[in-house]
PDB file of C-alpha atoms and ligand atoms in Angstrom:
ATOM      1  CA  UNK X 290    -108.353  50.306 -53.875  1.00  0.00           C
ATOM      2  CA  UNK X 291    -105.439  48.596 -51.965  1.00  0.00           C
ATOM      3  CA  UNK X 292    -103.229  51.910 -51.756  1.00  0.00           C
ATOM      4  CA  UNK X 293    -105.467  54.353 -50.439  1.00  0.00           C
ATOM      5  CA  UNK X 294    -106.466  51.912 -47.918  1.00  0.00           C
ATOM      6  CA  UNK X 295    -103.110  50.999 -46.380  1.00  0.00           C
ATOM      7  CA  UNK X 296    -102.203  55.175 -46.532  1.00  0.00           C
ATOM      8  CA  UNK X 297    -105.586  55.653 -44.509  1.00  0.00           C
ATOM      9  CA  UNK X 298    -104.383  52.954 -42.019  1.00  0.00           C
ATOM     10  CA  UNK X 299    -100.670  54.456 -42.010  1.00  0.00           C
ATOM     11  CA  UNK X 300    -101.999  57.709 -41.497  1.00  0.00           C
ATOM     12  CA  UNK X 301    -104.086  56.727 -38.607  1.00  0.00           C
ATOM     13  CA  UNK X 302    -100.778  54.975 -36.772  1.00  0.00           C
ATOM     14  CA  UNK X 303     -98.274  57.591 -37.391  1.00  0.00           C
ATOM     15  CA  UNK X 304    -101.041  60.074 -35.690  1.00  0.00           C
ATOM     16  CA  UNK X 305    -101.832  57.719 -32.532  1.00  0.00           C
ATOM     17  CA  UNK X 306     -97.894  57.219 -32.142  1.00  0.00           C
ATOM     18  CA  UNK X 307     -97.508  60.685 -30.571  1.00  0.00           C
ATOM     19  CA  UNK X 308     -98.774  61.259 -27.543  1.00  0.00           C
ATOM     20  CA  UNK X 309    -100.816  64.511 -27.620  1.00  0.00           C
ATOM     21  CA  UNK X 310    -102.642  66.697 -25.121  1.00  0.00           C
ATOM     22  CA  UNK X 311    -105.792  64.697 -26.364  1.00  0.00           C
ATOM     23  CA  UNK X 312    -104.243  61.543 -24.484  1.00  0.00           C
ATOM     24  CA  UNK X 313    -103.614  62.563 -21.118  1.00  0.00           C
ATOM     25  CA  UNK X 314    -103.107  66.153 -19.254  1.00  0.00           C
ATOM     26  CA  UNK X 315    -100.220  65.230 -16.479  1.00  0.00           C
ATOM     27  CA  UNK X 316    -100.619  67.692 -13.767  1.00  0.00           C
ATOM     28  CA  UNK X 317     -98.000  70.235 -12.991  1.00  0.00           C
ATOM     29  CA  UNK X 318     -99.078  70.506  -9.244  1.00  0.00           C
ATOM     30  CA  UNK X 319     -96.675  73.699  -9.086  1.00  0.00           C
ATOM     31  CA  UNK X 320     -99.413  75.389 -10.565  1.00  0.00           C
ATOM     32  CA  UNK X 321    -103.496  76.191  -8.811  1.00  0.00           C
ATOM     33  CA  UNK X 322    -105.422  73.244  -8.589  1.00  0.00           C
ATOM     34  CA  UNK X 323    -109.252  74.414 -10.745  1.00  0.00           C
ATOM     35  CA  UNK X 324    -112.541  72.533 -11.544  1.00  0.00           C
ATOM     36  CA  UNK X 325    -111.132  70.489 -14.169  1.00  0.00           C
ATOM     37  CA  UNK X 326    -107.745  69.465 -12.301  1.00  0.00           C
ATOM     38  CA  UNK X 327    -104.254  70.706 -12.603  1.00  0.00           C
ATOM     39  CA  UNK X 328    -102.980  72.510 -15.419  1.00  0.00           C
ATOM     40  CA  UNK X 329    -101.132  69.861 -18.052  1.00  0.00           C
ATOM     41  CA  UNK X 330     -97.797  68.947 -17.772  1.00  0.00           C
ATOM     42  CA  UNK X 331     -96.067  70.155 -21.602  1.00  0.00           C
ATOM     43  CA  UNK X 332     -96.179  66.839 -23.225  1.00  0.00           C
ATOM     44  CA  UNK X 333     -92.548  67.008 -23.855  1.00  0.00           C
ATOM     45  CA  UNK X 334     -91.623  66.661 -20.590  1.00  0.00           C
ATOM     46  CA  UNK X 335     -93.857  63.846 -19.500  1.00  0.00           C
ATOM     47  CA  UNK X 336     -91.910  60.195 -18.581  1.00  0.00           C
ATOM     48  CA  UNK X 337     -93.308  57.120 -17.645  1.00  0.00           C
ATOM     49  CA  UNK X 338     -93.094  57.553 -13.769  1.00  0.00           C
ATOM     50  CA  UNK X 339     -95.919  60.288 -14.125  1.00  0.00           C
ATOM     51  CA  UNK X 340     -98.071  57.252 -14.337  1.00  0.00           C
ATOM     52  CA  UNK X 341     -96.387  54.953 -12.273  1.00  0.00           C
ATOM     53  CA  UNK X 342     -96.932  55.424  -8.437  1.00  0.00           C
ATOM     54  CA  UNK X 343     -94.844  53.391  -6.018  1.00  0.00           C
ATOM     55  CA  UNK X 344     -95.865  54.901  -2.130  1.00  0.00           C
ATOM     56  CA  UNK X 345     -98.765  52.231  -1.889  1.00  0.00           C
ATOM     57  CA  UNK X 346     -96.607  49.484  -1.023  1.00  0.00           C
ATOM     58  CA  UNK X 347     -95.176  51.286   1.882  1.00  0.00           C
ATOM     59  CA  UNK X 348     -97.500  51.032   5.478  1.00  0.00           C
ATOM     60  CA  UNK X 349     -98.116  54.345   6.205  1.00  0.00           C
ATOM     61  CA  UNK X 350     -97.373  55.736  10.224  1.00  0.00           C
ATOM     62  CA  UNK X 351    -100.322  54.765  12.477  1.00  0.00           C
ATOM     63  CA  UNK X 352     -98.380  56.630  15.438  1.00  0.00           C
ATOM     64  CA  UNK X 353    -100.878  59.306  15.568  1.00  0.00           C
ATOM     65  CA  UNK X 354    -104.161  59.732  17.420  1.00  0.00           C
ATOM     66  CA  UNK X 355    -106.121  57.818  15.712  1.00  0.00           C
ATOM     67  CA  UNK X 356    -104.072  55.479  14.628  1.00  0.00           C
ATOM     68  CA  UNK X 357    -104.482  55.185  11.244  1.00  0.00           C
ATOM     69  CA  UNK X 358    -102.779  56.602   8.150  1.00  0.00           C
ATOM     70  CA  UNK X 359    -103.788  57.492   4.962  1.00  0.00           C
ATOM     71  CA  UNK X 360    -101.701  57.624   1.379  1.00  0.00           C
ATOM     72  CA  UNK X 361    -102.889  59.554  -1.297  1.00  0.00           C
ATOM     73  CA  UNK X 362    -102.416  58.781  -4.432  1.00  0.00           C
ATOM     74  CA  UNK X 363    -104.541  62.006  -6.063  1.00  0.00           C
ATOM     75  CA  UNK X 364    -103.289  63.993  -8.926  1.00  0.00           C
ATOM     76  CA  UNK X 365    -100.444  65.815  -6.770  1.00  0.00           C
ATOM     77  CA  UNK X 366     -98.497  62.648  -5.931  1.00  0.00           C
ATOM     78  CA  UNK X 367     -99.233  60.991  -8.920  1.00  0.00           C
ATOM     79  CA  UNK X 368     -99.668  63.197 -11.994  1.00  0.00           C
ATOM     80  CA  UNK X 369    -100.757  60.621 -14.046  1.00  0.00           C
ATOM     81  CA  UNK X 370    -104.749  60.736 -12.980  1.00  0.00           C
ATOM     82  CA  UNK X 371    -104.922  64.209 -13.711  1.00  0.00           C
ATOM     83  CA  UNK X 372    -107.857  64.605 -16.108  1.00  0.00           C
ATOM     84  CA  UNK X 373    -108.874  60.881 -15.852  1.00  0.00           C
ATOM     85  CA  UNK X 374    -111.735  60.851 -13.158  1.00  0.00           C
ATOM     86  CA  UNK X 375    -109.986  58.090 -11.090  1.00  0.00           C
ATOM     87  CA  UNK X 376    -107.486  57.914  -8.008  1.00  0.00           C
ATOM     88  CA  UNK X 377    -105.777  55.421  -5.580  1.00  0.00           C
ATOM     89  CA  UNK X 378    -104.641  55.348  -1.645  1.00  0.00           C
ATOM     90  CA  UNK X 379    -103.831  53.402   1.168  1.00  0.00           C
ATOM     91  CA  UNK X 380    -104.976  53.336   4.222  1.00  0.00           C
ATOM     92  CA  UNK X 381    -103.297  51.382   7.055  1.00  0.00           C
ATOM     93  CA  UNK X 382    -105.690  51.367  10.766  1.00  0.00           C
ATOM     94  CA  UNK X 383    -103.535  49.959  13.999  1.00  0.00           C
ATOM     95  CA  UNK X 384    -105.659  48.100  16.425  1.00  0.00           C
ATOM     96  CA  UNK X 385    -107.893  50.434  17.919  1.00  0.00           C
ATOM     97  CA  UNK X 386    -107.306  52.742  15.143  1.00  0.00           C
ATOM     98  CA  UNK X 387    -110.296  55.171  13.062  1.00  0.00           C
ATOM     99  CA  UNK X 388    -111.315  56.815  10.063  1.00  0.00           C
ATOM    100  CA  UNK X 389    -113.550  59.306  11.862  1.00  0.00           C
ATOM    101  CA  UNK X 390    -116.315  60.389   9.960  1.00  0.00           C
ATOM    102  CA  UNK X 391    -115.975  61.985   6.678  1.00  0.00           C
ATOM    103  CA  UNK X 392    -116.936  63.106   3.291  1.00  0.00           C
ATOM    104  CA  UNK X 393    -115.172  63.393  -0.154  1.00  0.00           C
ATOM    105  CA  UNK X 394    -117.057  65.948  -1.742  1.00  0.00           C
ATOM    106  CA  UNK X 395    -116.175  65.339  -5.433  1.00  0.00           C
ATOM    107  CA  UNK X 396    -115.750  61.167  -5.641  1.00  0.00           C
ATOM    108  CA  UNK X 397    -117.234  57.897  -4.780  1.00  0.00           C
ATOM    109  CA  UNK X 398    -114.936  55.587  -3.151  1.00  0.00           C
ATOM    110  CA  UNK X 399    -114.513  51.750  -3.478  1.00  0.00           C
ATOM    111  CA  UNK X 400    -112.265  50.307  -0.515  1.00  0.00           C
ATOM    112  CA  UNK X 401    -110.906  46.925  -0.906  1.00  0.00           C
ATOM    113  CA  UNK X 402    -109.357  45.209   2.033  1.00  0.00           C
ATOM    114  CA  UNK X 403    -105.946  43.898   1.936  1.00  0.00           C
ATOM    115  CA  UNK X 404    -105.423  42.479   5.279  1.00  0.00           C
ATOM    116  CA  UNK X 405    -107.437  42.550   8.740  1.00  0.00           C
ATOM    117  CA  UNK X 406    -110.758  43.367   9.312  1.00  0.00           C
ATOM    118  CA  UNK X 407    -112.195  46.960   9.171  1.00  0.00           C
ATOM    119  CA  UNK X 408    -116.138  48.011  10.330  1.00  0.00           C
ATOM    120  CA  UNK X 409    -116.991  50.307   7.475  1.00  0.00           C
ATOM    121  CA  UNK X 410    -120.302  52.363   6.604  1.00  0.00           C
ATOM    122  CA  UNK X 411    -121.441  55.202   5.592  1.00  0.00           C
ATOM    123  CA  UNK X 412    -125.049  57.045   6.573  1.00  0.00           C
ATOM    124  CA  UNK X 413    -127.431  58.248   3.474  1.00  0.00           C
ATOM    125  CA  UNK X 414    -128.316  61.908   2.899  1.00  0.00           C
ATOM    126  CA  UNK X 415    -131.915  61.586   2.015  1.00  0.00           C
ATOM    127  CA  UNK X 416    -132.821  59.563   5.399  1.00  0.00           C
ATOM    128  CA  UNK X 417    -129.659  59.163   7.559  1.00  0.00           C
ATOM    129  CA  UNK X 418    -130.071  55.786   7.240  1.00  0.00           C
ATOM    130  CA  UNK X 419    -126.551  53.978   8.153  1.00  0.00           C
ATOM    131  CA  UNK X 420    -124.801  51.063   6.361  1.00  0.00           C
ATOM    132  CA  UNK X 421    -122.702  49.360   7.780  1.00  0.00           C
ATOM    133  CA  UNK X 422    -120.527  45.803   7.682  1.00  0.00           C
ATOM    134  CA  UNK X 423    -117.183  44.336   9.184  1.00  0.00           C
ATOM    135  CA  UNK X 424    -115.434  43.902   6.216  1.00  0.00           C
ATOM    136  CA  UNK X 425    -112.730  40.858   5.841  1.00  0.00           C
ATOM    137  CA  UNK X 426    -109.660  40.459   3.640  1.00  0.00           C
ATOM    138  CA  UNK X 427    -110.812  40.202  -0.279  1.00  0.00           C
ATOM    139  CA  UNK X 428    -113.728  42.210   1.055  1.00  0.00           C
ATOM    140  CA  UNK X 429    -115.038  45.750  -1.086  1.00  0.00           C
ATOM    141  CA  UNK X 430    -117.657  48.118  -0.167  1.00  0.00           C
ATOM    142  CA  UNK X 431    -118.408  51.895  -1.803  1.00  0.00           C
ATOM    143  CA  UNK X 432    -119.350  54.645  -0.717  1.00  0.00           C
ATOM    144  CA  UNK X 433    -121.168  56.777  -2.669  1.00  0.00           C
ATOM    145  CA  UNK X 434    -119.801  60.300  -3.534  1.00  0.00           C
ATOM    146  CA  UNK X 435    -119.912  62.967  -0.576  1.00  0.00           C
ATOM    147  CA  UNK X 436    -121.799  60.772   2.249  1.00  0.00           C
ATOM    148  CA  UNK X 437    -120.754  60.985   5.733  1.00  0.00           C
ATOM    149  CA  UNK X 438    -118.636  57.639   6.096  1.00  0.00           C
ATOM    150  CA  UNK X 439    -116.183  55.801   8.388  1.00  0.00           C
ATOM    151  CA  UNK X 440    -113.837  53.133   8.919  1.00  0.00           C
ATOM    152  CA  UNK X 441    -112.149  51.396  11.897  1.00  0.00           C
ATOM    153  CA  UNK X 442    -110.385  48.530  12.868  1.00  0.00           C
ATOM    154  CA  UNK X 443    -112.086  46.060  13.953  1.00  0.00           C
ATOM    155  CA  UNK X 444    -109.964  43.033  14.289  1.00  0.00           C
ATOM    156  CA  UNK X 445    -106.785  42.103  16.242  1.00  0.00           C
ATOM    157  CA  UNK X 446    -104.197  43.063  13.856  1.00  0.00           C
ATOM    158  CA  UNK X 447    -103.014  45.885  11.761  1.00  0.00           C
ATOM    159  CA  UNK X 448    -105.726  46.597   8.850  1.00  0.00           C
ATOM    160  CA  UNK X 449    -104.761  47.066   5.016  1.00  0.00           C
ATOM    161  CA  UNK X 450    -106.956  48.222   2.601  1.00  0.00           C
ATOM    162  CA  UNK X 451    -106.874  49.938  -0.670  1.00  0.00           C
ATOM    163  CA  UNK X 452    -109.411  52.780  -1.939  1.00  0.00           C
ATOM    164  CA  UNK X 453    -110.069  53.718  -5.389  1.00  0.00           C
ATOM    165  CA  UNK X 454    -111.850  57.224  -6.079  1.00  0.00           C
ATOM    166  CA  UNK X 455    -113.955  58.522  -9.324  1.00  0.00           C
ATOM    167  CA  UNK X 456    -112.125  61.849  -9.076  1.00  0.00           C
ATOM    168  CA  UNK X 457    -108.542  62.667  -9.255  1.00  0.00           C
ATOM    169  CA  UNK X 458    -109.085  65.157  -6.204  1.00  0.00           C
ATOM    170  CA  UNK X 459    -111.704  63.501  -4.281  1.00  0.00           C
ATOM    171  CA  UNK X 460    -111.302  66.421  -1.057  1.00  0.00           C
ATOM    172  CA  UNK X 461    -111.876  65.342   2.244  1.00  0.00           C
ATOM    173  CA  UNK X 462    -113.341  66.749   5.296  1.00  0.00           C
ATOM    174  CA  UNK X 463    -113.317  65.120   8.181  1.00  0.00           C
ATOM    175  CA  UNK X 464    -116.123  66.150  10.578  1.00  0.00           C
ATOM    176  CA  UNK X 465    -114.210  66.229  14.038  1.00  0.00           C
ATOM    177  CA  UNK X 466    -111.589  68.206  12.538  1.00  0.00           C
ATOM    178  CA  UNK X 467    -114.331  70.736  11.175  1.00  0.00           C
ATOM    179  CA  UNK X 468    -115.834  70.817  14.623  1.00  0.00           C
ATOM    180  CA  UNK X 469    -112.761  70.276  17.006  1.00  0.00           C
ATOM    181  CA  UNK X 470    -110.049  71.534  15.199  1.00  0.00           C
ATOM    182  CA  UNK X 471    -110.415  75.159  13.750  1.00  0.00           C
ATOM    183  CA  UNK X 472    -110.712  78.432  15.745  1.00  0.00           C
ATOM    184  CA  UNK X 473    -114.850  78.019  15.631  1.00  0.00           C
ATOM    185  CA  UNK X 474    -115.815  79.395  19.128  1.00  0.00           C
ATOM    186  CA  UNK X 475    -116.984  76.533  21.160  1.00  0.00           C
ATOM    187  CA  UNK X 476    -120.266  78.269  21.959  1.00  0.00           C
ATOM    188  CA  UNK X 477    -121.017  78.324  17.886  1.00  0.00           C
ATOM    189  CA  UNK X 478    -119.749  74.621  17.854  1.00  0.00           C
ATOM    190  CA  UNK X 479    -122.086  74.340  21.037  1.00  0.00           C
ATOM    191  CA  UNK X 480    -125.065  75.921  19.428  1.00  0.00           C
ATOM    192  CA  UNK X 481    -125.179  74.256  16.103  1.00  0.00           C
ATOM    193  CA  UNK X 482    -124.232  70.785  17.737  1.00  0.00           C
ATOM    194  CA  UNK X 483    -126.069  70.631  20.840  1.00  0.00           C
ATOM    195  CA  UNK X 484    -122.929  69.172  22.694  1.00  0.00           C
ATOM    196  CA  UNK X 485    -122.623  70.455  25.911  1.00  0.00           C
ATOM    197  CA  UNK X 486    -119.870  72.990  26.773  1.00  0.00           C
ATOM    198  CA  UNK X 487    -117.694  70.696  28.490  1.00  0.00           C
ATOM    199  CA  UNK X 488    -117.406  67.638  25.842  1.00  0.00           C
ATOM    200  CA  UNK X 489    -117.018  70.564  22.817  1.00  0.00           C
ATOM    201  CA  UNK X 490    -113.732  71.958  24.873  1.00  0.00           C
ATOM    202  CA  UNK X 491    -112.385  68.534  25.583  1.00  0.00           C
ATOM    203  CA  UNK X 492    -112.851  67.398  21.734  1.00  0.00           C
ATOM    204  CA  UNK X 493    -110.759  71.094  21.195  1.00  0.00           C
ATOM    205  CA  UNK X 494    -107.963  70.305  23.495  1.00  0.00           C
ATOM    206  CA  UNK X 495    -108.029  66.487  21.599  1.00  0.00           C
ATOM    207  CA  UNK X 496    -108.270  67.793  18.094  1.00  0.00           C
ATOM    208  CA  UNK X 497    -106.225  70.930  18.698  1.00  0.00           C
ATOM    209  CA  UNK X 498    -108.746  73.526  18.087  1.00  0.00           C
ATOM    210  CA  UNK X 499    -109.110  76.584  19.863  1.00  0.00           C
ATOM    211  CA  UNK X 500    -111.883  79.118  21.377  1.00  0.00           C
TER     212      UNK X 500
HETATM  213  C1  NAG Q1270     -94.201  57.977  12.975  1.00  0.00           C
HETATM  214  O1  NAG Q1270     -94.758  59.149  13.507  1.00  0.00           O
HETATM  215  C2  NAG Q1270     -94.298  59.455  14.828  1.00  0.00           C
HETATM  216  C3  NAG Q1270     -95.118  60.635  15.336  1.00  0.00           C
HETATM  217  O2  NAG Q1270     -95.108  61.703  14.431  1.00  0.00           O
HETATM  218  C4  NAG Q1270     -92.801  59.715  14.783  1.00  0.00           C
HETATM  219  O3  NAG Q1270     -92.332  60.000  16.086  1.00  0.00           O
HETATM  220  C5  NAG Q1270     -92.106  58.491  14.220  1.00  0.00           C
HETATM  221  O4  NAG Q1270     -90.716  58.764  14.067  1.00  0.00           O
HETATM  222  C6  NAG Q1270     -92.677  58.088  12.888  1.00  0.00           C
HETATM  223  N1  NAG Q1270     -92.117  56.823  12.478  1.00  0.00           N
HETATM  224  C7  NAG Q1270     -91.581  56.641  11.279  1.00  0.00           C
HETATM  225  C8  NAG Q1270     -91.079  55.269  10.990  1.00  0.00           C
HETATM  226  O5  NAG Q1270     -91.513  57.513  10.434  1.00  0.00           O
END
């Protein structure tokens, strides 16, 4: 009764002790990103700093025009979330400093704020009804998975925060670089905006699009 037991239980250890496909899929970002993530890793060559990720302790550079910086931590810098539905960045915002509006297409988003104070919201689909709140250190708000959202810096200081996605490849599209920053001829972006010619040429020179 004893014997059979304790070889079921062995049986079930020595099996668990290797790590197998089943476990985790590392990415090997060298290959095309697909629907389900990065091809895996062979499990051979897997070590312990696929999982480990060490980028979000550094402040990223706000000296850009909008003064803010994001770090990814998605499936190509950190293999590790490949396959697992989750993800991790940092965002640093200078004073004065924006997330202009954006979407992730394939992930919610939870942002937790580290230092400062950042004005966050986001606008719903269904009515365009916005949500928003100044957000303080300890603070969290989500975002629910590809609505329009933003973030700026609302305080005096530099802003910290962390964000946490449900995908491993959330995506991101930021609207003013859709609009502003692509060859799109300004009298499409004109006609499907209703901005007038002058402020859709301006936004091109800001954003570096062109026609
Ligand atoms: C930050 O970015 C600016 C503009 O690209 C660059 O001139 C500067 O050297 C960068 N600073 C650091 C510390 O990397």
């Amino acid at each position: 009764m004893l014997l059979p037991l304790l070889f079921t239980i062995s049986l079930l250890f020595s099996s668990s002790a290797h790590a197998s496909v089943l476990d985790f899929c590392v990415a090997d970002p060298s290959l095309p990103n697909g629907p389900a993530g990065y091809p895996c890793k062979n499990p051979a060559k897997v070590t312990v700093d696929d999982f480990v990720y060490h980028a979000l302790g550094i402040p990223g550079n706000t000296s850009n025009f909008i003064k803010a910086a994001f770090t990814p931590a998605f499936a190509p810098q950190f293999p590790g979330v490949n396959g697992l539905g989750i993800s991790i960045g940092r965002f640093d915002i200078a004073v004065d400093g924006v997330l202009p509006l954006h979407t992730h297409p394939g992930a919610s988003e939870i942002l937790f704020v580290v230092e400062g104070t950042i004005c966050a919201g986001f606008i719903s689909s269904s009515a365009n009804t916005v949500y928003f709140k100044t957000l303080y250190k300890g603070d969290a708000m989500v975002f629910p998975q590809g609505l329009l959202h933003f973030l700026f810096n609302s305080g005096q200081t530099l802003a910290t925060a962390i964000a946490s996605f449900t995908s491993p490849n959330p995506g991101a599209q930021v609207m003013d670089f859709a609009l502003f920053a692509n060859n799109l001829p300004s009298a499409i972006v004109e006609k499907t905006t209703f901005l007038d010619d002058a402020e859709v040429k301006k936004l091109k020179a800001v954003f570096g699009g062109t026609g």
